[in-house]
PDB file of C-alpha atoms in Angstrom:
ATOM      1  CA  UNK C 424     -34.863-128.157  -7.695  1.00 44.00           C
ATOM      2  CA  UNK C 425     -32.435-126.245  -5.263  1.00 46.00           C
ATOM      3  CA  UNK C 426     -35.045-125.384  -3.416  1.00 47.00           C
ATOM      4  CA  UNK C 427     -36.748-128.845  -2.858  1.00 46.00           C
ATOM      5  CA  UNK C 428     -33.276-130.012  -1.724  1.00 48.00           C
ATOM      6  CA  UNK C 429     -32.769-127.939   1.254  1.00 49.00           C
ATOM      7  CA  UNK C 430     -34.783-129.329   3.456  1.00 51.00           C
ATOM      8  CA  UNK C 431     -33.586-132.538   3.144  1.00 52.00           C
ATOM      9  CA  UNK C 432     -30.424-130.721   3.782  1.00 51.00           C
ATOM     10  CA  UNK C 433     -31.470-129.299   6.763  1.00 55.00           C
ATOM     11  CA  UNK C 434     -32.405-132.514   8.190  1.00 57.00           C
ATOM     12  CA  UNK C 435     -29.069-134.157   7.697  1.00 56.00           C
ATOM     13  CA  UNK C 436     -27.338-131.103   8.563  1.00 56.00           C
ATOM     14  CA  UNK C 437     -28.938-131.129  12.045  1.00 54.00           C
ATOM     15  CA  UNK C 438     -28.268-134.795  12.648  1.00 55.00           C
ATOM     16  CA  UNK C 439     -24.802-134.380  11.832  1.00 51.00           C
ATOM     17  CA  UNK C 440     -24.423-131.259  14.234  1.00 52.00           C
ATOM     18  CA  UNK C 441     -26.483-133.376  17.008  1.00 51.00           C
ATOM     19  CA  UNK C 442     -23.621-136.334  16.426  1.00 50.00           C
ATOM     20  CA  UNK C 443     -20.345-133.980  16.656  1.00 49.00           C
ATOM     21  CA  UNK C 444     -21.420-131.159  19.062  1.00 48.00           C
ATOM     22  CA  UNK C 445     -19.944-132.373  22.568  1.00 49.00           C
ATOM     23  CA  UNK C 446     -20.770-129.099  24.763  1.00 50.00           C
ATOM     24  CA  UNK C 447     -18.566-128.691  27.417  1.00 47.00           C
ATOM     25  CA  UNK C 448     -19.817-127.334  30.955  1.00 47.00           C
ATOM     26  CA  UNK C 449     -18.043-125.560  33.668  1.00 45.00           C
ATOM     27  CA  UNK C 450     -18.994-126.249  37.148  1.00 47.00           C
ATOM     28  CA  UNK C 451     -17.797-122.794  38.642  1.00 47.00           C
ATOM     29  CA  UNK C 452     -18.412-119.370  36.980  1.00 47.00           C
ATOM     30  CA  UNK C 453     -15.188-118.064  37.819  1.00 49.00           C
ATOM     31  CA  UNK C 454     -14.054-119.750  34.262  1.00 49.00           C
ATOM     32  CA  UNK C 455     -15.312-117.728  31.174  1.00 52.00           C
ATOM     33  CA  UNK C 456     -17.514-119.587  28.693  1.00 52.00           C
ATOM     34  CA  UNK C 457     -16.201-122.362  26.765  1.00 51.00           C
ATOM     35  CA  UNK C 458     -17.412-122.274  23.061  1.00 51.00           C
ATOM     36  CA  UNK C 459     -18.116-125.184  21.031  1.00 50.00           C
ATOM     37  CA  UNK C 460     -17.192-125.803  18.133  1.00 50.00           C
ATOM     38  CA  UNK C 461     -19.426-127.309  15.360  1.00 51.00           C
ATOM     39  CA  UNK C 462     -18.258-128.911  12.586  1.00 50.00           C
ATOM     40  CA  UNK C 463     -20.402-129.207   9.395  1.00 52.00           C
ATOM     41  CA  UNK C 464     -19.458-132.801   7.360  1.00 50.00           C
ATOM     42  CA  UNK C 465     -21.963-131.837   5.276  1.00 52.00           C
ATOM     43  CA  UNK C 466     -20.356-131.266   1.594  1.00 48.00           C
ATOM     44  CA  UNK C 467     -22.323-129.089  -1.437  1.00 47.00           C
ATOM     45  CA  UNK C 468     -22.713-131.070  -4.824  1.00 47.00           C
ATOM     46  CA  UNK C 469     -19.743-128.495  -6.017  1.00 47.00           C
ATOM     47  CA  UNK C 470     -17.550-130.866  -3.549  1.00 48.00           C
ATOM     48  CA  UNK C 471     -17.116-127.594  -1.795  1.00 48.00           C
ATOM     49  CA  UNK C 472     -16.721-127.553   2.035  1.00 49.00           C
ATOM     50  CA  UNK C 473     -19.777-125.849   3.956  1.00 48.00           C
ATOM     51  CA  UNK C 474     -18.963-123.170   5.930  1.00 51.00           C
ATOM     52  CA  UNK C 475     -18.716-123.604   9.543  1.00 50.00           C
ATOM     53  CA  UNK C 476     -20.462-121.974  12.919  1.00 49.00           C
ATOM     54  CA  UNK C 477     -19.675-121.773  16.224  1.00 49.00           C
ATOM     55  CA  UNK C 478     -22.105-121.688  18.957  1.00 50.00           C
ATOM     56  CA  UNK C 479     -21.398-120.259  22.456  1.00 51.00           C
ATOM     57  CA  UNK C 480     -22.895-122.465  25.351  1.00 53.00           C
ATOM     58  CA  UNK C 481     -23.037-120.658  29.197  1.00 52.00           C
ATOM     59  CA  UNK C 482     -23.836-122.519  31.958  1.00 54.00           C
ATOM     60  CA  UNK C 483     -23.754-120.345  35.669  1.00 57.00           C
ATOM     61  CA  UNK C 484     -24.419-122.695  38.213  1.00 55.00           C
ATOM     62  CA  UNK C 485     -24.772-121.460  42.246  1.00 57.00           C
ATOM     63  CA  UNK C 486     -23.779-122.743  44.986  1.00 57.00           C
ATOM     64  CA  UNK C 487     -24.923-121.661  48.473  1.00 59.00           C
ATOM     65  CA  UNK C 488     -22.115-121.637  51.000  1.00 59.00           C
ATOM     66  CA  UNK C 489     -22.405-124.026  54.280  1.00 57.00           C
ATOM     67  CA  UNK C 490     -23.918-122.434  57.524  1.00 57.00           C
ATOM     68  CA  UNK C 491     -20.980-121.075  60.116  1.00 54.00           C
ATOM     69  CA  UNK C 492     -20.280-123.995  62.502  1.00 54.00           C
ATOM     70  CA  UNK C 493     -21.605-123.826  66.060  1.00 56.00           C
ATOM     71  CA  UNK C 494     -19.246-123.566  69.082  1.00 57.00           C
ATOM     72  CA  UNK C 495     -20.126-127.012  70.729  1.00 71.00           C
ATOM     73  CA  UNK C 496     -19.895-126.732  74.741  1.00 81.00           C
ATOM     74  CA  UNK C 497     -16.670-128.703  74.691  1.00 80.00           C
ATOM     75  CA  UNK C 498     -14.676-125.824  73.481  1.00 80.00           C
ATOM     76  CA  UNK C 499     -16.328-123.414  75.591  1.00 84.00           C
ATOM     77  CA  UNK C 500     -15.462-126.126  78.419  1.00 86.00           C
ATOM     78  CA  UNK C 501     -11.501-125.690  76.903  1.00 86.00           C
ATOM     79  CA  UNK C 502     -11.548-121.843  76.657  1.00 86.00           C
ATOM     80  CA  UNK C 503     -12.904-121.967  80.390  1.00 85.00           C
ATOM     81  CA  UNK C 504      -9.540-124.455  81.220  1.00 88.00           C
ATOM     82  CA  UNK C 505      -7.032-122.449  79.503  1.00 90.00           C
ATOM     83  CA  UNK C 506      -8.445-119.090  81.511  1.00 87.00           C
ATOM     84  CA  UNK C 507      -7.883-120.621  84.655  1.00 89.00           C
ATOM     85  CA  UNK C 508      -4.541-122.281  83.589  1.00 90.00           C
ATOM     86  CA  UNK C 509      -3.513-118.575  82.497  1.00 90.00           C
ATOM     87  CA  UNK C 510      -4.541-117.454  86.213  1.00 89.00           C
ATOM     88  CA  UNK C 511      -2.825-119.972  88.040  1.00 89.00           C
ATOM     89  CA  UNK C 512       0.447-119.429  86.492  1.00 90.00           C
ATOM     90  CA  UNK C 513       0.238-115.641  86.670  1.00 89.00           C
ATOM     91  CA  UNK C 514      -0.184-116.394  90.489  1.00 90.00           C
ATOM     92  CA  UNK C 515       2.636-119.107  90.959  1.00 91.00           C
ATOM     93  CA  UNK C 516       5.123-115.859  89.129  1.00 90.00           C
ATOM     94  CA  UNK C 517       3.732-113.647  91.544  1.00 89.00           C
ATOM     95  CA  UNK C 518       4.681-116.083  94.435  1.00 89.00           C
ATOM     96  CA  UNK C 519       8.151-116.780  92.997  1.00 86.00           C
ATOM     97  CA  UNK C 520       8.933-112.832  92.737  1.00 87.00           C
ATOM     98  CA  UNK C 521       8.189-112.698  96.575  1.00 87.00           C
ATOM     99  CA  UNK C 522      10.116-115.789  97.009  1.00 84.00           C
ATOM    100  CA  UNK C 523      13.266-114.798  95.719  1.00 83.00           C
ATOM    101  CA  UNK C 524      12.919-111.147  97.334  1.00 83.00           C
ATOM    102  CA  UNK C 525      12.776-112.558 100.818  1.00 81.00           C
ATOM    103  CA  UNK C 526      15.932-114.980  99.659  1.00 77.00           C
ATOM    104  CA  UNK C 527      17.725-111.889  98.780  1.00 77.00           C
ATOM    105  CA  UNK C 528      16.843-110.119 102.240  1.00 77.00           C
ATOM    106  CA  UNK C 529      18.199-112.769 104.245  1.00 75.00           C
ATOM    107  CA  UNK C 530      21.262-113.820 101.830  1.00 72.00           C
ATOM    108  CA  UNK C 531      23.956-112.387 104.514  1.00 71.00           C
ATOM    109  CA  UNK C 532      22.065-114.557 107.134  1.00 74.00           C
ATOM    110  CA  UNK C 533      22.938-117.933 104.766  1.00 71.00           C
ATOM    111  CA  UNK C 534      26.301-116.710 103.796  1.00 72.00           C
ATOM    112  CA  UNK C 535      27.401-116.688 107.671  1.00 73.00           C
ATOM    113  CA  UNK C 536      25.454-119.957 108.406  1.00 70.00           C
ATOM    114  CA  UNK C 537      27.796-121.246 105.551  1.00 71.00           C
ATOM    115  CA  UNK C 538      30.651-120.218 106.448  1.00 73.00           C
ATOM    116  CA  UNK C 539      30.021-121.084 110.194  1.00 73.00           C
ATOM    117  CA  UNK C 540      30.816-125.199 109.110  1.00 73.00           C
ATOM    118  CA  UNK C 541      28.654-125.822 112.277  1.00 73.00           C
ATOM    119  CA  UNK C 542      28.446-129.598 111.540  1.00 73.00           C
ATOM    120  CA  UNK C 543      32.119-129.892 111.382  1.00 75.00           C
ATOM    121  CA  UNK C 544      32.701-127.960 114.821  1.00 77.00           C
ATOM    122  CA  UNK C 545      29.914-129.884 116.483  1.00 76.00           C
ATOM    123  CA  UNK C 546      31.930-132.875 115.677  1.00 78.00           C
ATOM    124  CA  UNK C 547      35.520-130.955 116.766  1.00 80.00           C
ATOM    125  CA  UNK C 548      33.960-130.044 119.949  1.00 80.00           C
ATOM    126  CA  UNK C 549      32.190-133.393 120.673  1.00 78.00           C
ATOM    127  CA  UNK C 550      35.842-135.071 120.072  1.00 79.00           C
ATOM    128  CA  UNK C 551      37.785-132.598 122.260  1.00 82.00           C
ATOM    129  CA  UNK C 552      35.092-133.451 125.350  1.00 83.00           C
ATOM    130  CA  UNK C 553      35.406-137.095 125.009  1.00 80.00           C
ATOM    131  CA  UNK C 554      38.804-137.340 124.593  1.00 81.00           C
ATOM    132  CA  UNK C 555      39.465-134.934 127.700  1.00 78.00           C
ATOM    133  CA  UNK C 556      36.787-137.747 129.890  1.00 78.00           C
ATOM    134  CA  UNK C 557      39.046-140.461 128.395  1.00 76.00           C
ATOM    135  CA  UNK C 558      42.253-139.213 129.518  1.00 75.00           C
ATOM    136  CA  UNK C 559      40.846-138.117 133.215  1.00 75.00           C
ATOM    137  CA  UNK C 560      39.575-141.911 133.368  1.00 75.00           C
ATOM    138  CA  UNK C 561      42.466-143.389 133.045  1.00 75.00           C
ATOM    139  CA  UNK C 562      44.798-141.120 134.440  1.00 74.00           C
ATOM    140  CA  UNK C 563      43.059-141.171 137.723  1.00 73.00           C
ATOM    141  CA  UNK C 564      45.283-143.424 139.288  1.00 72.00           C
ATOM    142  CA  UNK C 565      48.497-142.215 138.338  1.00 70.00           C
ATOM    143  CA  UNK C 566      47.381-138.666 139.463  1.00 68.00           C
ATOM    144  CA  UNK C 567      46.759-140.351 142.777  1.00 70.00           C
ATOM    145  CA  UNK C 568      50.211-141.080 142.945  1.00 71.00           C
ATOM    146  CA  UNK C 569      51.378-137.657 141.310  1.00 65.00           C
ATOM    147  CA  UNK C 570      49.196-135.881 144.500  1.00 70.00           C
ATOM    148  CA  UNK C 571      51.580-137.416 146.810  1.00 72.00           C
ATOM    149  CA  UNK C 572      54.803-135.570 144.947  1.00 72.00           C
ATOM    150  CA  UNK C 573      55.852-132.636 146.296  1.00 77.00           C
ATOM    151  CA  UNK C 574      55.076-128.970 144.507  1.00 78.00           C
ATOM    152  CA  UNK C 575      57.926-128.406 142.468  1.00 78.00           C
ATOM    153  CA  UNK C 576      57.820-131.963 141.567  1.00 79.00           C
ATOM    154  CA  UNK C 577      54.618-131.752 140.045  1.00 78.00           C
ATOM    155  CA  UNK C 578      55.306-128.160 138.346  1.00 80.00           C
ATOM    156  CA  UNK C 579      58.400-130.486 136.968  1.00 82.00           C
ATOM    157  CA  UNK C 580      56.453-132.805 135.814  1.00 78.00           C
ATOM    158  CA  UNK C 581      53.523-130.885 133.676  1.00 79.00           C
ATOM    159  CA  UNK C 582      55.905-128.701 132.337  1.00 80.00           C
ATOM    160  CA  UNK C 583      57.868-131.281 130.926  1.00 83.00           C
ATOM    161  CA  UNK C 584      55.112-132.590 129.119  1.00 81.00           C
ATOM    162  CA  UNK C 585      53.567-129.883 127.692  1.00 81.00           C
ATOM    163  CA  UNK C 586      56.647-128.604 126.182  1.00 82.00           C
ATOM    164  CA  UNK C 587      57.199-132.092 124.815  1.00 84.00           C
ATOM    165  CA  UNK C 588      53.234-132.309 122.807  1.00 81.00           C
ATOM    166  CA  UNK C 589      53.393-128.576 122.484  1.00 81.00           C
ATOM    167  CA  UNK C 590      49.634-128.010 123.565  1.00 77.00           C
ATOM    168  CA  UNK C 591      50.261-124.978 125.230  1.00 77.00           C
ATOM    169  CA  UNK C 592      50.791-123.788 121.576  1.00 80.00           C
ATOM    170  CA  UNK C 593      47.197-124.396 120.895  1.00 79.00           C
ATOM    171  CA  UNK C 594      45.270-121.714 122.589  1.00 81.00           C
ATOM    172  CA  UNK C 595      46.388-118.915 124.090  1.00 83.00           C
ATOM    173  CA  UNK C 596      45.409-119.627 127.618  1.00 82.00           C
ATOM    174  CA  UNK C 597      47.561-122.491 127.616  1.00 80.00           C
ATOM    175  CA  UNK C 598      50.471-120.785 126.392  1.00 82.00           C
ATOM    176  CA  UNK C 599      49.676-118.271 129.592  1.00 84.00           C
ATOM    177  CA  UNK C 600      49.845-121.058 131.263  1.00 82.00           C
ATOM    178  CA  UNK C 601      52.618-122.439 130.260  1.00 82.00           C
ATOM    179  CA  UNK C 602      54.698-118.971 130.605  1.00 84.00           C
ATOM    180  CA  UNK C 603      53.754-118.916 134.508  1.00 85.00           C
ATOM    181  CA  UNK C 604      54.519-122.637 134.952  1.00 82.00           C
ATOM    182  CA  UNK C 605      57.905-121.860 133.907  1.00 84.00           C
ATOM    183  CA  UNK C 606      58.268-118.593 135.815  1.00 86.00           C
ATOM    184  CA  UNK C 607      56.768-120.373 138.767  1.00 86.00           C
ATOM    185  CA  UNK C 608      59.732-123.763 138.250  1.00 83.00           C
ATOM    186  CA  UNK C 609      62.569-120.619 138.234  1.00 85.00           C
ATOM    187  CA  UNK C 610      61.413-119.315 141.459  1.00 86.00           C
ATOM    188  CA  UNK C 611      61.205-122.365 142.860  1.00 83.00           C
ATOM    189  CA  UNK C 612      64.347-123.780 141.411  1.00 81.00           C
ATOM    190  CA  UNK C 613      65.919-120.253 143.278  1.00 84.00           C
ATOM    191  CA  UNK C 614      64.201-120.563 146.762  1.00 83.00           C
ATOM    192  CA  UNK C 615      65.793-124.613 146.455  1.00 82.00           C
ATOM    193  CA  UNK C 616      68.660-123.217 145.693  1.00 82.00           C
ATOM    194  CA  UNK C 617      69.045-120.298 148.356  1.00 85.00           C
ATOM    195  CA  UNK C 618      68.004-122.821 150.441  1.00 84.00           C
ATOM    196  CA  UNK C 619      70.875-125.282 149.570  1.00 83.00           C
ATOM    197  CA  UNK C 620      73.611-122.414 149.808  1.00 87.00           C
ATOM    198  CA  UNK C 621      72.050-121.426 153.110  1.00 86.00           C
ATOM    199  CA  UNK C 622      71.947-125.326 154.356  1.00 86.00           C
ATOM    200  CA  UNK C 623      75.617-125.409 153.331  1.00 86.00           C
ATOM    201  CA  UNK C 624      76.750-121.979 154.976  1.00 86.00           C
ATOM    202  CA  UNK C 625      75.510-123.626 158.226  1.00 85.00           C
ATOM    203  CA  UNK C 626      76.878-126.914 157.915  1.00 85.00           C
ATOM    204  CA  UNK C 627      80.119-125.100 157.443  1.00 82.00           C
ATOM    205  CA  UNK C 628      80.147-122.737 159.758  1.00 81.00           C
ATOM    206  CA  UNK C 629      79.195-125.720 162.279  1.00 79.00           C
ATOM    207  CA  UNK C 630      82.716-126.991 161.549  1.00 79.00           C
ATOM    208  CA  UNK C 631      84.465-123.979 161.913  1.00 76.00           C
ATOM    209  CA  UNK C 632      83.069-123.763 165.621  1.00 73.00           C
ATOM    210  CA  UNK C 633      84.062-127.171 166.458  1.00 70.00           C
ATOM    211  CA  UNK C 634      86.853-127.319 168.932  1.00 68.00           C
ATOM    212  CA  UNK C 635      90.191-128.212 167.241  1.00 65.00           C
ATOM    213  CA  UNK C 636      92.191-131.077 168.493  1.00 62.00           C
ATOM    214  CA  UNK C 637      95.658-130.663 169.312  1.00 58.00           C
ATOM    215  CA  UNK C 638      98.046-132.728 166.435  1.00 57.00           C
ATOM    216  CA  UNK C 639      99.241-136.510 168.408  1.00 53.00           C
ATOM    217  CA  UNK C 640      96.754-136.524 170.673  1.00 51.00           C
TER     218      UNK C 640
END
């Protein structure tokens, strides 16, 4: 009688195993195995559990990997770009080195043309030249009179005025000037004055000559 029951057994005991086993697969086969279990509801007439089994499932799956991409002309048109970017700015270092070497060479030449201020002596000099034409202009007709002074009255006269503005102070010519002006008014001044003694020894000696006249007459 046992006997004639297992098959029926076996029947329902597969059924059962095909309803509960859930196998499980792994898509890589990095991951070990994963093992299934399977659960036996299946009870003996003792009421006794069945024993259980286990049942390992494996599943290796490949996968090919993709081809290398291609180097599409575009980036071989970018590497070509950056190359002759590199170039260019290799060059435009090369160019500044030889720059600032001929800057250095001629740096005494820029520190005197700096320190010259030619723009601002341009302008003194221009001022000085039109200010002298200015003054000749209209002084022109009071040195028409001053030409009809005698000599030591025009000596007089520009020495006076050049110690009163002090422009003789200016350069050194016209302080050279200025010294033989002065030296030139002295001897003057003592010729005019050797001259006046002399005028008055004669006009005095001119009325010692003169004939006395006798007192009453």
């Amino acid at each position: 009688k046992q006997q004639e029951e297992e098959p029926g057994k076996t029947n329902a005991e597969a059924e059962v195993q095909s309803k509960v086993s859930v196998p499980i697969h792994q898509e890589t086969s990095s991951v070990p195995p994963m093992t299934t279990l399977i659960i036996d509801l299946m009870t003996s007439q003792s009421g006794s559990l069945l024993p259980t089994s286990t049942a390992t499932t494996s599943i290796i799956k490949t996968t090919s990997l993709p081809p290398p991409p291609q180097q599409s002309t575009t980036d071989l048109i970018l590497v070509k770009c950056i190359g002759e970017l590199e170039q260019h700015m290799a060059d435009l270092l090369q160019y500044n080195l030889a720059l600032e070497e001929r800057l250095d060479k001629h740096g005494s030449w820029l520190y005197k043309l700096e320190n010259l201020n030619i723009p601002h002596q341009a302008s003194k000099a221009v001022d000085e030249i039109v200010t002298d034409a200015v003054d000749w202009a209209m002084q022109a007709p009071l040195r028409a009179r001053f030409s009809d002074l005698p000599a030591v009255d025009m000596k007089e006269i520009i020495q006076q005025r050049m110690f009163k503005d002090k422009s003789y102070e200016a350069h050194e010519d016209h302080k050279n000037l200025y010294n033989a002006l002065q030296k030139s008014l002295e001897r003057d001044y003592s010729n005019q004055l050797l001259s006046d003694l002399e005028e008055a020894r004669q006009m005095k000696r001119k009325r010692r000559d003169l004939p006395r006249t006798p007192y009453g007459f």
